[in-house]
Short mmCIF file of C-alpha atoms in Angstrom, two decimals:
data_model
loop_
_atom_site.label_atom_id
_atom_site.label_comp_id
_atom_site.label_asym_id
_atom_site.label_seq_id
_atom_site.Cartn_x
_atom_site.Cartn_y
_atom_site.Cartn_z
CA UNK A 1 151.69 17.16 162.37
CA UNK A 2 150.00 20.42 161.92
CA UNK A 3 148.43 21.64 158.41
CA UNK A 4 147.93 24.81 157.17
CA UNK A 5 144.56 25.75 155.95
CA UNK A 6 143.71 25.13 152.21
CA UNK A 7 141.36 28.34 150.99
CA UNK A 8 139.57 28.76 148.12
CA UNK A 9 141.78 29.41 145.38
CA UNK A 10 143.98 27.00 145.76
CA UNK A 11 144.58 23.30 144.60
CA UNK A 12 143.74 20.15 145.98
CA UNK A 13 145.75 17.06 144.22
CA UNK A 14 143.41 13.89 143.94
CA UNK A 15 145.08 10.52 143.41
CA UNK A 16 142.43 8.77 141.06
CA UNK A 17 140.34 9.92 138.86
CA UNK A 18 137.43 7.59 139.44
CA UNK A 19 133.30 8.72 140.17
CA UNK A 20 134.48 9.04 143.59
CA UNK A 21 137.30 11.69 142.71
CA UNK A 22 135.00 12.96 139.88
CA UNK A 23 132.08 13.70 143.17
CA UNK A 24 134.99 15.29 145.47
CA UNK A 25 135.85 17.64 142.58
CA UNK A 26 132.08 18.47 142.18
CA UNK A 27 132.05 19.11 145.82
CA UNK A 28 135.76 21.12 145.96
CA UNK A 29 134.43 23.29 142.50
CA UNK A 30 131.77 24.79 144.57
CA UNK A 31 133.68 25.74 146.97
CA UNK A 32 136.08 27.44 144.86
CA UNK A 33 139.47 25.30 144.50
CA UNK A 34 141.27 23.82 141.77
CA UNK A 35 141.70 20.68 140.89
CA UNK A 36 144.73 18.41 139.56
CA UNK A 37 143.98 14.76 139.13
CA UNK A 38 146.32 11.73 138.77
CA UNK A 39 144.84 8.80 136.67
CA UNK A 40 145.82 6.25 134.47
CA UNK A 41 143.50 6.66 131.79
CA UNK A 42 143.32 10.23 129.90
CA UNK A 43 139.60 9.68 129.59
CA UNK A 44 138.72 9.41 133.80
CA UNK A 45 135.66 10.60 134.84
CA UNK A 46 137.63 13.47 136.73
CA UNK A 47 139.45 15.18 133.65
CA UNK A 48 137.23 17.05 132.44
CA UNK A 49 136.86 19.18 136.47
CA UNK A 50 140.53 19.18 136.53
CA UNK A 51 142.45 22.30 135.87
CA UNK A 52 145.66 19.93 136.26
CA UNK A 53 145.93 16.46 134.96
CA UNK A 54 149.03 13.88 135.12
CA UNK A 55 148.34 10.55 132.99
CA UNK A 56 150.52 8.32 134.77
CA UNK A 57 150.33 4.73 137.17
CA UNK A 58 149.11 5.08 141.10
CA UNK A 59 152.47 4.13 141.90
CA UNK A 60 154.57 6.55 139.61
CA UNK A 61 156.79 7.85 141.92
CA UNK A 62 157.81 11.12 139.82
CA UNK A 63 154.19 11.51 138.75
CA UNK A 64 153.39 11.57 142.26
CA UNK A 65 156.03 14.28 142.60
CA UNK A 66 154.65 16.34 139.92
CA UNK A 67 150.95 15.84 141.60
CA UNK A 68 152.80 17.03 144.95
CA UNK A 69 154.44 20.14 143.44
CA UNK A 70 151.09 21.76 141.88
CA UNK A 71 149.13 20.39 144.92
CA UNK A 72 148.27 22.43 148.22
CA UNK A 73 146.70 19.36 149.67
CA UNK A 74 146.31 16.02 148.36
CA UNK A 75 143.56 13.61 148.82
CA UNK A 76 142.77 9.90 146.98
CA UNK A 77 139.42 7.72 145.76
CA UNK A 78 140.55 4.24 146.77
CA UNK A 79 142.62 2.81 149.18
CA UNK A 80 144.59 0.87 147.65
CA UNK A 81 147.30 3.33 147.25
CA UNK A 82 151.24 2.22 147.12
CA UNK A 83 152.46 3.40 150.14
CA UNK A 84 155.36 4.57 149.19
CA UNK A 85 153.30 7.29 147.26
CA UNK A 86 151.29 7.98 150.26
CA UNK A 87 154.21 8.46 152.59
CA UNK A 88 155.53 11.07 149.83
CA UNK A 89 152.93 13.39 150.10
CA UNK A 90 153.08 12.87 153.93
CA UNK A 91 156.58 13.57 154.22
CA UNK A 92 155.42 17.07 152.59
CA UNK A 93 153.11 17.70 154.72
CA UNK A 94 150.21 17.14 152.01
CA UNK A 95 148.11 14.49 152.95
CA UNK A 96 146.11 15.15 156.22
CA UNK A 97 144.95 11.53 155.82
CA UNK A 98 148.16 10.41 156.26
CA UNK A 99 149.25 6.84 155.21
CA UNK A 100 148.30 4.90 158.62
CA UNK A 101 144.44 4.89 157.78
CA UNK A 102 145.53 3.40 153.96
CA UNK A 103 148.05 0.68 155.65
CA UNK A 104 145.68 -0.54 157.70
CA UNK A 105 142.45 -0.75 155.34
CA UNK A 106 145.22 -2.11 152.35
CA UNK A 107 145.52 -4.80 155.03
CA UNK A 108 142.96 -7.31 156.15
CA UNK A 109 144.83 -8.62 159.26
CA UNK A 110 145.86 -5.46 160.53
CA UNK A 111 142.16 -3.73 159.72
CA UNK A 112 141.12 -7.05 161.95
CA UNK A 113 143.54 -6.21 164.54
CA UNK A 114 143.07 -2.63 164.86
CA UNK A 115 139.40 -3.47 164.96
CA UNK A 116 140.01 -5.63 167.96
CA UNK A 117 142.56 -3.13 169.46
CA UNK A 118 140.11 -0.62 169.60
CA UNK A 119 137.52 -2.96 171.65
CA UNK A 120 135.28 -3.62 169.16
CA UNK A 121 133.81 -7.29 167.74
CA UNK A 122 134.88 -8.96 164.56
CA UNK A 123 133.95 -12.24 163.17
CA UNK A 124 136.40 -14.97 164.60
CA UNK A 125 139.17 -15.28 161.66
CA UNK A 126 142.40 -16.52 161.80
CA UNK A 127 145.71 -15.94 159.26
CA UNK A 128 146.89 -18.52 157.26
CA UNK A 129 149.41 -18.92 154.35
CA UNK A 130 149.18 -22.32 153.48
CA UNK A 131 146.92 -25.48 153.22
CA UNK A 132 147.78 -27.36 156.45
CA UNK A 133 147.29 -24.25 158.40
CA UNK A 134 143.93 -23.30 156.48
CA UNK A 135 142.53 -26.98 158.13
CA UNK A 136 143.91 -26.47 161.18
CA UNK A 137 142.23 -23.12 161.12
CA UNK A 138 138.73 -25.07 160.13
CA UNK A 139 138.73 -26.68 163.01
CA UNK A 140 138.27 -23.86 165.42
CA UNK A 141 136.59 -22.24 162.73
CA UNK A 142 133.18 -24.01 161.56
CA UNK A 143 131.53 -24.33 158.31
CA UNK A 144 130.48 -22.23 156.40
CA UNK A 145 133.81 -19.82 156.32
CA UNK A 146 135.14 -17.64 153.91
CA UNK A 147 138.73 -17.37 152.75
CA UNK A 148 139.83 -13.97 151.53
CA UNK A 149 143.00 -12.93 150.54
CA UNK A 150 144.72 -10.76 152.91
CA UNK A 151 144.78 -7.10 150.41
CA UNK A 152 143.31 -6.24 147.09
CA UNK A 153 139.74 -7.51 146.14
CA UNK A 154 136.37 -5.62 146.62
CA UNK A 155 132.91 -6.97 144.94
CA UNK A 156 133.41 -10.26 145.90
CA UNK A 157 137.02 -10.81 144.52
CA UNK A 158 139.32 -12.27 145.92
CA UNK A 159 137.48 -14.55 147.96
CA UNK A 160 136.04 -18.04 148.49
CA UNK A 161 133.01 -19.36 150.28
CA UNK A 162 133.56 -22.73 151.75
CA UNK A 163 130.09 -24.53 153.27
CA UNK A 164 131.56 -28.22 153.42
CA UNK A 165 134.60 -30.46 153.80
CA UNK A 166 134.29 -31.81 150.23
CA UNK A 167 135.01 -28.04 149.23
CA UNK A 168 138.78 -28.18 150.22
CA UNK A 169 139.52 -29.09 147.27
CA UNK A 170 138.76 -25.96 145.69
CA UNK A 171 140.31 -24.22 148.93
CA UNK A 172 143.71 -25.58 148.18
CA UNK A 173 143.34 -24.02 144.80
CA UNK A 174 142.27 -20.67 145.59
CA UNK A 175 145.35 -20.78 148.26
CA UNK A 176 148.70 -20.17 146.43
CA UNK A 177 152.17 -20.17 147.73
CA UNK A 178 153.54 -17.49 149.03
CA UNK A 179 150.62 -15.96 149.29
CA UNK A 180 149.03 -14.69 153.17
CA UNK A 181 144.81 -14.97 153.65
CA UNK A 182 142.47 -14.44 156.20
CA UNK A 183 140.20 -17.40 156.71
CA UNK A 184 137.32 -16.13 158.88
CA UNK A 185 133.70 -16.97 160.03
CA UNK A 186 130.34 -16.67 157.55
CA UNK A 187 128.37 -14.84 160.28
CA UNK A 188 124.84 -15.88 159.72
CA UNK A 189 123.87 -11.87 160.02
CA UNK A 190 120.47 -10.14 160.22
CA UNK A 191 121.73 -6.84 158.17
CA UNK A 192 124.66 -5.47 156.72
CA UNK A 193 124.97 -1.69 157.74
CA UNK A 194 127.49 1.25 157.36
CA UNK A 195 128.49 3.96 159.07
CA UNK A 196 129.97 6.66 157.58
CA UNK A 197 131.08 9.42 159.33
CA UNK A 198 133.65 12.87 158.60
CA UNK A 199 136.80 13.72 161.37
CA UNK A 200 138.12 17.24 160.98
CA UNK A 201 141.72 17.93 161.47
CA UNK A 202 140.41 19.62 164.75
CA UNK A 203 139.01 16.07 166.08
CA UNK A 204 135.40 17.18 165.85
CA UNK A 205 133.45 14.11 164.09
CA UNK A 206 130.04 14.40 162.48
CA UNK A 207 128.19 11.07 161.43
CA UNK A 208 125.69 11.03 158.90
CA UNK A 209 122.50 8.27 159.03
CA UNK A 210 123.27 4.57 159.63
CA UNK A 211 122.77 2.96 156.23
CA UNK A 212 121.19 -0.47 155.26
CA UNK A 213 123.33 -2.02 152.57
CA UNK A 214 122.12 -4.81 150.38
CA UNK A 215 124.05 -7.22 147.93
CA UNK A 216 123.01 -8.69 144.83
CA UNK A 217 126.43 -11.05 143.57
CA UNK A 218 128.16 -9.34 146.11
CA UNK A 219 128.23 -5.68 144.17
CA UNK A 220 126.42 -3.46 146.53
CA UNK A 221 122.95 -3.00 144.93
CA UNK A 222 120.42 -0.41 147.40
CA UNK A 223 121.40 1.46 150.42
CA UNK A 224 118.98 2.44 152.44
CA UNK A 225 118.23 4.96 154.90
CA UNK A 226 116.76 5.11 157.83
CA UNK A 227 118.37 1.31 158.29
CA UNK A 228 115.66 -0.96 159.58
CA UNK A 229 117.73 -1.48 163.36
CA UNK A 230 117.00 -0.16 166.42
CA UNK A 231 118.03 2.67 168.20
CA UNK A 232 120.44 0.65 169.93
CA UNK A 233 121.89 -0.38 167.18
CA UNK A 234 122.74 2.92 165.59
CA UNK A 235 124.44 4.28 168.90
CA UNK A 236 126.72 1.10 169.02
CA UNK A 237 127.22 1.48 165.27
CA UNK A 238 127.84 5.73 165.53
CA UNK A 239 130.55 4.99 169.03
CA UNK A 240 132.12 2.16 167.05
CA UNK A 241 132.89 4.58 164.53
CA UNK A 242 134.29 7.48 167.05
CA UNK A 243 136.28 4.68 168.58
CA UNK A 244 137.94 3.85 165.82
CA UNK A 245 138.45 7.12 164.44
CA UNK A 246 140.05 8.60 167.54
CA UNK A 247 142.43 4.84 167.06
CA UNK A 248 143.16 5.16 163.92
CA UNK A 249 143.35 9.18 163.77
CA UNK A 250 140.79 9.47 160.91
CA UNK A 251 140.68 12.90 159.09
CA UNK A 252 138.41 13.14 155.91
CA UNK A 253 135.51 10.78 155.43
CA UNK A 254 135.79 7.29 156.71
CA UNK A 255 133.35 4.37 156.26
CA UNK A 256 132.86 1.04 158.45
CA UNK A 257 130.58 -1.59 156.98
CA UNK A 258 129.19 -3.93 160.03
CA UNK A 259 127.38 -6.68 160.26
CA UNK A 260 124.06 -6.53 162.85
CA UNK A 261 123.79 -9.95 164.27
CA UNK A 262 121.18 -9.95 167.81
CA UNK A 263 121.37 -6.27 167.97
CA UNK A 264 125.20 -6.74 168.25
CA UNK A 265 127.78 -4.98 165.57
CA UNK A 266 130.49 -6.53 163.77
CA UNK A 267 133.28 -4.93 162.21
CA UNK A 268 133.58 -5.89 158.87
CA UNK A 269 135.46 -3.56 156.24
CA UNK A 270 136.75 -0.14 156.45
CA UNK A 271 137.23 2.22 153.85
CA UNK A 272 139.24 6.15 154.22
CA UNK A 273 137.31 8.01 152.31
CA UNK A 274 134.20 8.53 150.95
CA UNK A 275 132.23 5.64 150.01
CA UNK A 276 129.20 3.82 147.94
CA UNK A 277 127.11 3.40 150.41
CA UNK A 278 126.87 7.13 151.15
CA UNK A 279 126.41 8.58 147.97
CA UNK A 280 122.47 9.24 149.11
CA UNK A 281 124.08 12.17 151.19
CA UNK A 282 124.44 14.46 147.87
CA UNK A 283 120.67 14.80 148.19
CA UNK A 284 119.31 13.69 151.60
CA UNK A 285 121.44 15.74 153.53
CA UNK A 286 122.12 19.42 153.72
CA UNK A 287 125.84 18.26 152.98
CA UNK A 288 127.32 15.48 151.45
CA UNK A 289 130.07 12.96 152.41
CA UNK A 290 132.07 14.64 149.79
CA UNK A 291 132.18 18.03 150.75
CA UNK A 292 132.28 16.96 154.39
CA UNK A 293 135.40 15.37 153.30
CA UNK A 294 136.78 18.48 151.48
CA UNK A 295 136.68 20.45 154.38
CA UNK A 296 138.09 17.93 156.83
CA UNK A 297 140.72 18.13 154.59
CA UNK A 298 141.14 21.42 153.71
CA UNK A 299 141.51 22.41 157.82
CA UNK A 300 137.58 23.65 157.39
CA UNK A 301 135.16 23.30 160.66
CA UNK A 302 132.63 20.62 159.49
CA UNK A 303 128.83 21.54 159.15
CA UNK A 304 126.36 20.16 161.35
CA UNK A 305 124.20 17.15 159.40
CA UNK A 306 121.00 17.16 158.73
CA UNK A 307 119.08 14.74 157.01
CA UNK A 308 115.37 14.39 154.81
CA UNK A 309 113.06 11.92 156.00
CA UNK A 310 114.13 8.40 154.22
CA UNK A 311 116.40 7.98 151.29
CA UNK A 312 117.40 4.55 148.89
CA UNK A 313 120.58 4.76 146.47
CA UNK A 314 120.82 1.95 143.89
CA UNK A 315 123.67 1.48 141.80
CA UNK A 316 123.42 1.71 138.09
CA UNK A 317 125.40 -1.05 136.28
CA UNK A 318 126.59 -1.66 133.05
CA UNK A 319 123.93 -4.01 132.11
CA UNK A 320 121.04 -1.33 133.55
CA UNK A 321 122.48 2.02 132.09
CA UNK A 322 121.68 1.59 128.52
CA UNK A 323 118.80 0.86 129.73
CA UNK A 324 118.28 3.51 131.65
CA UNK A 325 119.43 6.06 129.41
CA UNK A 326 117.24 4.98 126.83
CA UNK A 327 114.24 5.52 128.53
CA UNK A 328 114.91 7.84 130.94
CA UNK A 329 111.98 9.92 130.24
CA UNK A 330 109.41 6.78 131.31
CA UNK A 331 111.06 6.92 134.68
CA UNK A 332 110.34 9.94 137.21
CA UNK A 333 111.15 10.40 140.86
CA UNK A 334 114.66 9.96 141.41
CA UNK A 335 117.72 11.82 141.13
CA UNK A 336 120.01 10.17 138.34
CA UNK A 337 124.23 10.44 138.40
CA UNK A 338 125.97 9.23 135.25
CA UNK A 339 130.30 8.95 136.23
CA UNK A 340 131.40 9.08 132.66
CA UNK A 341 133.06 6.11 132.47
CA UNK A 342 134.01 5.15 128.91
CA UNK A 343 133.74 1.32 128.96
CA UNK A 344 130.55 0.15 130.39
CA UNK A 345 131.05 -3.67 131.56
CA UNK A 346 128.02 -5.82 132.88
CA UNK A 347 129.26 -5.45 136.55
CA UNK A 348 131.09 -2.07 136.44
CA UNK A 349 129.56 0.59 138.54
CA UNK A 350 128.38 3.00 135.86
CA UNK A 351 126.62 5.87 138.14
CA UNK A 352 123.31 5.95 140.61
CA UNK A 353 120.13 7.44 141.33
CA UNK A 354 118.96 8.51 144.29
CA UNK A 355 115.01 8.28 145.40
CA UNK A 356 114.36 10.64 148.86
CA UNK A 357 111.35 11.00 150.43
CA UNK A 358 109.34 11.17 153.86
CA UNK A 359 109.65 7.88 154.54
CA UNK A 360 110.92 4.32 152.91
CA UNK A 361 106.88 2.88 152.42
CA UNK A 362 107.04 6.22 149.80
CA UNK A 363 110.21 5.61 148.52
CA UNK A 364 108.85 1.82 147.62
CA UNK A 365 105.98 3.08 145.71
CA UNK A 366 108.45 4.76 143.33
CA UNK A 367 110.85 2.10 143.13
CA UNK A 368 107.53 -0.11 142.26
CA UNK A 369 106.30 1.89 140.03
CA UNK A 370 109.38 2.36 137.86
CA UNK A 371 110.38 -1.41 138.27
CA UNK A 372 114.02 -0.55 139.92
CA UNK A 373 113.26 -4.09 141.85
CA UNK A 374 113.60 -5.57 138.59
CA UNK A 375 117.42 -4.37 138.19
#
């Protein structure tokens, strides 16, 4: 389907109203557009960049009509968008996305199968829906595994680590009827990394540096760039992505996380838009993944990337930002993003800084010498 392009001026319709809509407005405001934001909570981080905003549920099918009708183009900040939404603003010739990308990353067996499809590796897994066929799967399958359930869940929800047999118990009741999982292998890994990577509407795809992701409690805590792989690595990491991309039909920003195993990749998750791990690209590279992404979708050609010598992101959680913000002026050497958010939870992602730098031995000094490790 062609798409007209979306020029400055105009508005571009954002289905959430999180800090990754709140960055993609920052990123479409420079550039000249308008904004109109859908969001269930008045107070979003995105409302006060929006010259349009509808208070309604992700799957308000009239809201999403009203977004539609003061909209030139529509993009969204999660993927776990009702389809039926999605397929709206498709049907209208809106959403350059389109709603295959958000069916298959809504979906763990199909993101799996696509993965596979597309000749790339994935941990072994298998698809169960109830107890007997979770042990039969644990057979082929060896301890430790990890059950997940087969949409929703990100920061370590919806999931369950088995190590040993005495742990069924507990398996059988995390598994509940009716429901469908994905029980798959706990690859012993070396590094987690992610790719993340802009395709125009034009096909041309520009990747920006493989990252290094690490975990604390399974909330992403530092990305890291360069990633500590080999060269290798990153061009089996940067065609995995333009493999999939072509497969899929990406447009916007897209991000794979992989696990490096023996210099191999592993697809793990996918995401369609822009994503955590590549929030150091607001000030390490000459453009970000967000404005990348606003003029993939806005029919714009794509800027070359170009990136400063090293650069770490860590997230800023609920327990670190008063923290933070109360002594912000004993810490130096790092570029510091607050989202807004009204209700600051232990656990809830409440903004990030950004250290950049020649290289990651400079980088550590800072981080040492303001005690980030401590976080």
């Amino acid at each position: 389907m062609d798409y007209k392009v979306i020029r400055p001026g105009q508005t571009i319709g954002i289905l959430g109203g999180g800090q990754l809509g709140k960055m993609m407005a920052v990123a479409a405001r420079q550039m000249g557009y308008r904004i109109a934001v859908l969001d269930p909570s008045e107070d979003c981080p995105c409302a006060p960049l929006a010259d349009e905003q509808i208070v309604a549920a992700y799957d308000d099918v009239d809201a999403a009509q009203r977004l539609s009708d003061v909209s030139d183009v529509i993009t969204y900040e999660f993927e776990n968008v009702d389809l039926s939404v999605a397929r709206l603003f498709e049907t209208e010739a809106k959403l350059p996305q389109g709603a295959y990308a958000l069916e298959v990353t809504q979906n763990r067996e199909k993101e799996k199968q696509v993965a596979v499809d597309a000749g790339l590796s994935v941990p072994v897994y298998r698809i169960v829906q109830t107890y007997d066929q979770l042990t039969d799967a644990l057979e082929t399958i060896e301890f430790p595994a990890v059950i997940k359930t087969i949409s929703g869940g990100y920061d370590g929800k919806g999931q369950l680590k088995i190590e040993q047999q005495e742990q069924l118990d507990e398996a059988r009741a995390f598994i509940k009827e009716g429901g469908t999982y994905i029980v798959e292998e706990w690859l012993s890994f070396d590094l987690e990394i992610s790719q993340v990577f802009t395709r125009g509407q034009d096909g041309q795809i520009t990747a920006f540096p493989t990252a290094e992701n690490i975990h604390k409690n399974h909330i992403l805590h530092e990305t890291r760039v360069p990633a500590n792989v080999s060269e290798s690595v990153v061009a089996k990491a940067e065609k995995a992505v333009d493999m999939l991309a072509e497969h899929i039909g990406v447009i916007g920003t897209f991000a794979v996380e992989m696990f490096v195993k023996d210099e191999e990749v592993y697809i793990n998750e996918m995401a369609p838009r822009p994503h955590n791990s590549g929030h150091y690209t607001i000030e390490a590279c000459n453009i970000s993944q967000f404005e990348q992404h606003i003029r993939a979708i806005c029919g714009l050609s794509l800027l070359p990337v170009h990136t400063v010598g090293a650069a770490v992101m860590v997230n800023v959680l609920g327990k670190h930002r008063e923290i933070l913000i109360d002594k912000i002026e004993q810490y130096y050497g790092f570029h510091f993003h607050d989202y807004g958010k009204g209700k600051s939870r232990m656990y809830r992602k409440m903004g990030h800084i950004t250290f950049i730098g020649n290289d990651l031995a400079e980088i550590e000094e800072k981080i040492e010498e303001n005690q980030i490790h401590l976080w």
